[in-house]
Short mmCIF file of C-alpha atoms and ligand atoms in Angstrom, two decimals:
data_model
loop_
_atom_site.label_atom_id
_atom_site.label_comp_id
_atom_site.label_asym_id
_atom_site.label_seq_id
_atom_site.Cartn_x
_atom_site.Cartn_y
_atom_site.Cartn_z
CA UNK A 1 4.44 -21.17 6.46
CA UNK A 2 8.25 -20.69 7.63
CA UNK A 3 9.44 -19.19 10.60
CA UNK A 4 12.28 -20.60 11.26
CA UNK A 5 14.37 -17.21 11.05
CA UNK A 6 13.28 -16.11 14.48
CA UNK A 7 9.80 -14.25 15.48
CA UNK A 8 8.01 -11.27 13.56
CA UNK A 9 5.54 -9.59 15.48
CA UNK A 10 3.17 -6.85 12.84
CA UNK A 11 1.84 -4.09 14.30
CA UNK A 12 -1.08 -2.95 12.11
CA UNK A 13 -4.65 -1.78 11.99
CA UNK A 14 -6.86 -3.77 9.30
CA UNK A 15 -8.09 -0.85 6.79
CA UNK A 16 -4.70 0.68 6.24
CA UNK A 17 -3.20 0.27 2.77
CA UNK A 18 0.68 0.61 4.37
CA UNK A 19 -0.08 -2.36 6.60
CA UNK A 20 -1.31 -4.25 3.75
CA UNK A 21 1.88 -3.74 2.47
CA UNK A 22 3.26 -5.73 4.84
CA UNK A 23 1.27 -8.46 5.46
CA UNK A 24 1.27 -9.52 1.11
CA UNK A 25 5.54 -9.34 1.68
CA UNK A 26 4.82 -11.52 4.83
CA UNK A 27 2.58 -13.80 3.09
CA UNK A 28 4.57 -14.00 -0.36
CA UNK A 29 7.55 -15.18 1.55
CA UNK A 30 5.58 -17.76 2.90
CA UNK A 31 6.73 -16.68 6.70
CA UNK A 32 4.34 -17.14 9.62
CA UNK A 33 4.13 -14.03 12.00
CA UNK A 34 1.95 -12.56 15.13
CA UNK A 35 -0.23 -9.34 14.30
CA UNK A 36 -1.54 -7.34 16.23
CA UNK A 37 -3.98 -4.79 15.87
CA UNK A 38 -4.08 -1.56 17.11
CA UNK A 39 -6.59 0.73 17.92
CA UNK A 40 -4.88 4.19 16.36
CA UNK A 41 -7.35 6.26 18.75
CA UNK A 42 -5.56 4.44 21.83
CA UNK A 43 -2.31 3.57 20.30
CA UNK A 44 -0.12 0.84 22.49
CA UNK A 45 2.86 1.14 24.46
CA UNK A 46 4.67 -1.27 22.24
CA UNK A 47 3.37 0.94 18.88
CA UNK A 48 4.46 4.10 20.92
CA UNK A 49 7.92 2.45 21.80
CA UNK A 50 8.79 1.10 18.32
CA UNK A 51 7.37 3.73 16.21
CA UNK A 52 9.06 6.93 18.82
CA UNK A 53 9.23 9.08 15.73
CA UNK A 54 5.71 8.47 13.60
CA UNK A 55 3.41 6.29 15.95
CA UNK A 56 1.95 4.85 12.65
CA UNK A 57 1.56 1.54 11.39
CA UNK A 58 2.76 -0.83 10.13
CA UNK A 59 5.28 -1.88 12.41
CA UNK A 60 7.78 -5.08 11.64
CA UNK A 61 9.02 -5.97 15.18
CA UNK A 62 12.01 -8.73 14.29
CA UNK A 63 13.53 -10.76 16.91
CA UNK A 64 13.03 -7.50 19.14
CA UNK A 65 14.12 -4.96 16.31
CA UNK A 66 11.36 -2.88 15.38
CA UNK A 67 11.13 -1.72 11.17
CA UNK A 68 9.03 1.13 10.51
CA UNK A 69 7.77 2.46 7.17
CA UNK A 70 5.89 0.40 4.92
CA UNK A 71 8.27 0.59 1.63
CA UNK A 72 11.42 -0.20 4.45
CA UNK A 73 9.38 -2.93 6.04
CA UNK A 74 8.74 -4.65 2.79
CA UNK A 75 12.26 -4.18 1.68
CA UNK A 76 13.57 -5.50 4.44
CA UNK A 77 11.46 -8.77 4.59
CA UNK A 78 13.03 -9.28 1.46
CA UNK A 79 16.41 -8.55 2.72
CA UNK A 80 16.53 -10.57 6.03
CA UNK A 81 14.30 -13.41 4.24
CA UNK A 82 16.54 -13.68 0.95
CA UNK A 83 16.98 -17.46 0.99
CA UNK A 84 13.04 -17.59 1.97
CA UNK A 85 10.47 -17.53 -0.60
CA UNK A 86 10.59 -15.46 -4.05
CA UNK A 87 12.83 -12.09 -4.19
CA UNK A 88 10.73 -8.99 -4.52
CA UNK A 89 13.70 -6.88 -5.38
CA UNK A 90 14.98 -6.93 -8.64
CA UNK A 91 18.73 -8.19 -8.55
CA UNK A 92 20.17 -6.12 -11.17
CA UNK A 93 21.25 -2.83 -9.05
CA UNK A 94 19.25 -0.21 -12.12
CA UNK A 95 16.33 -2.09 -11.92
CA UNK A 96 16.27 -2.32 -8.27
CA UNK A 97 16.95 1.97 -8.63
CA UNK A 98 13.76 2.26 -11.26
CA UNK A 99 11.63 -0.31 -8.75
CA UNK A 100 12.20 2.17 -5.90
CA UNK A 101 11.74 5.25 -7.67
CA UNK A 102 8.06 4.17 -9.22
CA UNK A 103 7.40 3.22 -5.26
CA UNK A 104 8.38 6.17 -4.15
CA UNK A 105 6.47 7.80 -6.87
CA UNK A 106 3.41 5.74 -5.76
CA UNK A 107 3.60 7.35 -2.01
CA UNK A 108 4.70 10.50 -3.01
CA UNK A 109 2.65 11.56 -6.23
CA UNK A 110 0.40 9.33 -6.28
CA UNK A 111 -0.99 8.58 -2.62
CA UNK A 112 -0.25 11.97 -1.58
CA UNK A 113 -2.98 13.79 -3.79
CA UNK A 114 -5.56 10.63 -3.56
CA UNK A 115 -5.53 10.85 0.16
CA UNK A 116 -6.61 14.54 -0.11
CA UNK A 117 -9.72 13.73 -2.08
CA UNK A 118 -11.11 12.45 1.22
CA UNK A 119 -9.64 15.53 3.16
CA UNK A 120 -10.43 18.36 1.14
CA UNK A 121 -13.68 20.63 2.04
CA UNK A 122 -14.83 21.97 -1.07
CA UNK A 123 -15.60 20.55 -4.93
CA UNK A 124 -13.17 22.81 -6.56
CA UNK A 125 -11.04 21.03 -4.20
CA UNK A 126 -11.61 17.73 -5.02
CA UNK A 127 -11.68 18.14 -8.08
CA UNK A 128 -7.93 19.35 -8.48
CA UNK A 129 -6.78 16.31 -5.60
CA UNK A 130 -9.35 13.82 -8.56
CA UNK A 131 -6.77 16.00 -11.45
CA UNK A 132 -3.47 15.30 -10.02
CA UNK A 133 -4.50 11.43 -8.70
CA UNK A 134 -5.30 10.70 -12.81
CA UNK A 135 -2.47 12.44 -13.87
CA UNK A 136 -0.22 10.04 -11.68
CA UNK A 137 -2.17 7.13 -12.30
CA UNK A 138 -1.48 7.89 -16.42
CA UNK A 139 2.29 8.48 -15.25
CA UNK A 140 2.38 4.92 -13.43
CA UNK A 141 0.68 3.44 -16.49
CA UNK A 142 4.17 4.39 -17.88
CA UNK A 143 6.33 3.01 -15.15
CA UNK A 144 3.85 -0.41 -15.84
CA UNK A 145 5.14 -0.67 -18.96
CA UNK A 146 8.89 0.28 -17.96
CA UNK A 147 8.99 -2.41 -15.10
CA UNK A 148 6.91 -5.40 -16.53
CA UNK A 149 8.83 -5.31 -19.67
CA UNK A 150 5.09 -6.43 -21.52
CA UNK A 151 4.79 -8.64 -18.75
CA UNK A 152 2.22 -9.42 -16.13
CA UNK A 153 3.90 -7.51 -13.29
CA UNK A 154 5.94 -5.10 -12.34
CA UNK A 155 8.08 -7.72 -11.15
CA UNK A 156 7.78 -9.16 -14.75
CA UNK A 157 6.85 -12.47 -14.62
CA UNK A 158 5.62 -12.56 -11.37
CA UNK A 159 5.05 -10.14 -8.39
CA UNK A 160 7.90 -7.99 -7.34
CA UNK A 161 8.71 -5.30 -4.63
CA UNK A 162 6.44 -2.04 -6.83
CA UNK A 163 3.56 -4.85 -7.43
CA UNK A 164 3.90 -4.98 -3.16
CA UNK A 165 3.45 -1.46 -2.69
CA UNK A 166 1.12 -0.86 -5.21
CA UNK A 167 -0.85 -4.39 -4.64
CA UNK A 168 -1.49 -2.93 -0.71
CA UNK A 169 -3.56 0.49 -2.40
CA UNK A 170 -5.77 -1.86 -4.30
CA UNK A 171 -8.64 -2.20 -1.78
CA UNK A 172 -8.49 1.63 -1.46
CA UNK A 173 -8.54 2.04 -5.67
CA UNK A 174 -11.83 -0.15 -5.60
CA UNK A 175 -13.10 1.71 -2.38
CA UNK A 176 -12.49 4.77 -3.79
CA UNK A 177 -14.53 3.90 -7.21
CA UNK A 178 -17.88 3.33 -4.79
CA UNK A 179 -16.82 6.34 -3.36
CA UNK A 180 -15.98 9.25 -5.50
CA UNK A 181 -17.61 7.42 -8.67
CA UNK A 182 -15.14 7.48 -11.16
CA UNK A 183 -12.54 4.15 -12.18
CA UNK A 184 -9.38 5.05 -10.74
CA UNK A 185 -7.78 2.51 -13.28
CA UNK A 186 -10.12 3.05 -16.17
CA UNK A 187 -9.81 -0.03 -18.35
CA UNK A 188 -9.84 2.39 -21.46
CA UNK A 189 -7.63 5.44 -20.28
CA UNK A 190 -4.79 3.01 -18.21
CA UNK A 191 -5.57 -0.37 -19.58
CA UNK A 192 -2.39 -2.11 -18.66
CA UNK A 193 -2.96 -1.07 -14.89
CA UNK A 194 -6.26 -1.93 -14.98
CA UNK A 195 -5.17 -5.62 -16.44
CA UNK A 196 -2.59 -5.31 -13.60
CA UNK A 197 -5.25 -4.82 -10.92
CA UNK A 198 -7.19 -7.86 -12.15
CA UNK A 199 -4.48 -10.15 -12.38
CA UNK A 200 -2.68 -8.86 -8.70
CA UNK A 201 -6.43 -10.29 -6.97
CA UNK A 202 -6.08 -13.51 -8.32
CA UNK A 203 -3.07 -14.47 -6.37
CA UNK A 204 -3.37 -16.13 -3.41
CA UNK A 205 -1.44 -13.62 -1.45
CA UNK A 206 -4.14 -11.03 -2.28
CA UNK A 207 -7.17 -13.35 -1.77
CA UNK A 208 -5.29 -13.74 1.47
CA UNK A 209 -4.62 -10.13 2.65
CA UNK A 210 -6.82 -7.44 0.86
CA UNK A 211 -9.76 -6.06 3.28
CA UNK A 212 -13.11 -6.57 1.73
CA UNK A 213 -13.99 -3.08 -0.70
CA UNK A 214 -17.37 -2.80 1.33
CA UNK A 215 -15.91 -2.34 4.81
CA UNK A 216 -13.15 -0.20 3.32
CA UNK A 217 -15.98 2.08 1.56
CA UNK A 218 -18.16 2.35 5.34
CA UNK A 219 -14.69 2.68 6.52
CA UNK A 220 -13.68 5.73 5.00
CA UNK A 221 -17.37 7.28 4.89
CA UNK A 222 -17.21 6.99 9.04
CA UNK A 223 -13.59 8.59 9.21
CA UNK A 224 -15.27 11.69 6.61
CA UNK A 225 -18.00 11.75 8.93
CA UNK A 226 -16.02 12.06 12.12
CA UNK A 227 -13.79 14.65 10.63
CA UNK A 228 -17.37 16.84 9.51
CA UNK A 229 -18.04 17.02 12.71
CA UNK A 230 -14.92 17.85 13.96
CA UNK A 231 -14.58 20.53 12.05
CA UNK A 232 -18.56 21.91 12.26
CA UNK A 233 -17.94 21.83 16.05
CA UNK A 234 -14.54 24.07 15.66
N1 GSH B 301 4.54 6.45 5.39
C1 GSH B 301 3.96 5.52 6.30
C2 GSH B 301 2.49 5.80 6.49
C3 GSH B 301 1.88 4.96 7.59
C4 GSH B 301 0.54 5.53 8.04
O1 GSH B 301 0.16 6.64 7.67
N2 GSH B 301 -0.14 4.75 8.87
C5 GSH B 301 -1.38 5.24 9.45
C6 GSH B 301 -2.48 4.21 9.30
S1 GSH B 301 -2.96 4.09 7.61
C7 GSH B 301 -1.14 5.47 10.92
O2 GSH B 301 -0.68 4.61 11.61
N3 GSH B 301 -1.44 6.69 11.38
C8 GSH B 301 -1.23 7.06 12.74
C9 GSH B 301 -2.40 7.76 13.34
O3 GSH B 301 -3.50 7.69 12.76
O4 GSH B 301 -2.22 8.35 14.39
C10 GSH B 301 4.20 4.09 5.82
O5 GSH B 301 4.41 3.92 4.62
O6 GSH B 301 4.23 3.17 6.64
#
């Protein structure tokens, strides 16, 4: 792998979807980096001193210079790596614009409902957070078809900077199958995701980088667990 544009350092922690993020830019590029994992219970001096403002993962530290937020990290890989590897980004300036609004729209109507069906106490609940997560999944089947152009990605021909940010969730879509029971990316209600999702874990980059379903699945049962008994002890 390169690494001849001077020394990346990834902060991360192995289940989340954010760092994944980074590490598929990272490995798409083809540029060699140090990670580091963090234990978010115990967070490190170095996380605390990049990250000031969130103290989350992923971290980019570049040549000193610490990038923070998944969707910024990836863009910027892609920015301070241009000669290196395939372009993520779109060049055309619009299609850049409708790339970043369908990742926006991944994080913001998408993620932010699916992450409360594993936060929410009651079934009524979940059931609304399981409502809104399909109706944003049917929306993104849309932005599919917008970005790929009847192509294989959203990237079109090959994988591009919404295939990225969607491509790091993909563990989490599977996990979340096992775990709530129902196909996030139903091959009959979103087909052309669901072709997507097959397609994005053939490439290497994905074989490479996506955490095994099974430990995301006991993953996310021990972090419901924990929070149980937070809350029965309150
Ligand atoms: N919007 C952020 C979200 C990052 C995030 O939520 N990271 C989690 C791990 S999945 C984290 O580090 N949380 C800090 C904590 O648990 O204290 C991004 O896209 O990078």
């Amino acid at each position: 792998m390169a690494g001849g544009d001077g020394e990346l350092k990834l902060l991360g922690m192995w289940a989340s979807p954010f760092v994944t993020r980074a590490k598929l830019a990272l490995h798409i590029k083809g540029l060699s980096y140090d990670y580091v994992e963090e234990d978010l219970g115990n967070k490190s001096e170095l996380l605390l001193s990049s990250n000031p403002v969130h103290k989350a993962v992923p971290v980019l530290i570049h040549n000193g210079k610490p990038v923070c937020e998944s969707q910024i990290v990836v863009q910027y890989i892609d920015e301070a790596f241009a000669g290196t590897g395939p372009s993520l980004l779109p060049a055309d300036p619009y299609e850049r614009a409708v790339a970043r609004f369908w990742a926006a729209y991944i994080d913001g109507k998408l993620g932010t409902p699916w992450q409360q069906v594993f936060r929410v106490k009651t079934d009524e609940e979940r059931a609304e957070a399981m409502k809104q997560t399909f109706a944003a999944v049917d929306a993104l089947e849309g932005g599919l078809k917008e970005c790929s152009k009847g192509k294989d990605f959203f990237g079109g021909d090959s994988v591009g900077y919404v295939d990225v940010v969607l491509g790091g969730l993909v563990s989490w879509v599977k996990a979340t199958n096992v775990l709530v029971g129902a196909e996030l990316f139903d091959a009959a209600k979103t087909p052309h995701l669901a072709a997507w999702m097959d397609r994005f874990c053939e490439l290497d980059a994905a074989k490479a980088v996506l955490q095994d379903v099974d430990a995301v699945v006991e993953y996310a049962k021990a972090v419901q667990a924990r929070a149980a008994a937070a809350a029965a002890s309150n």
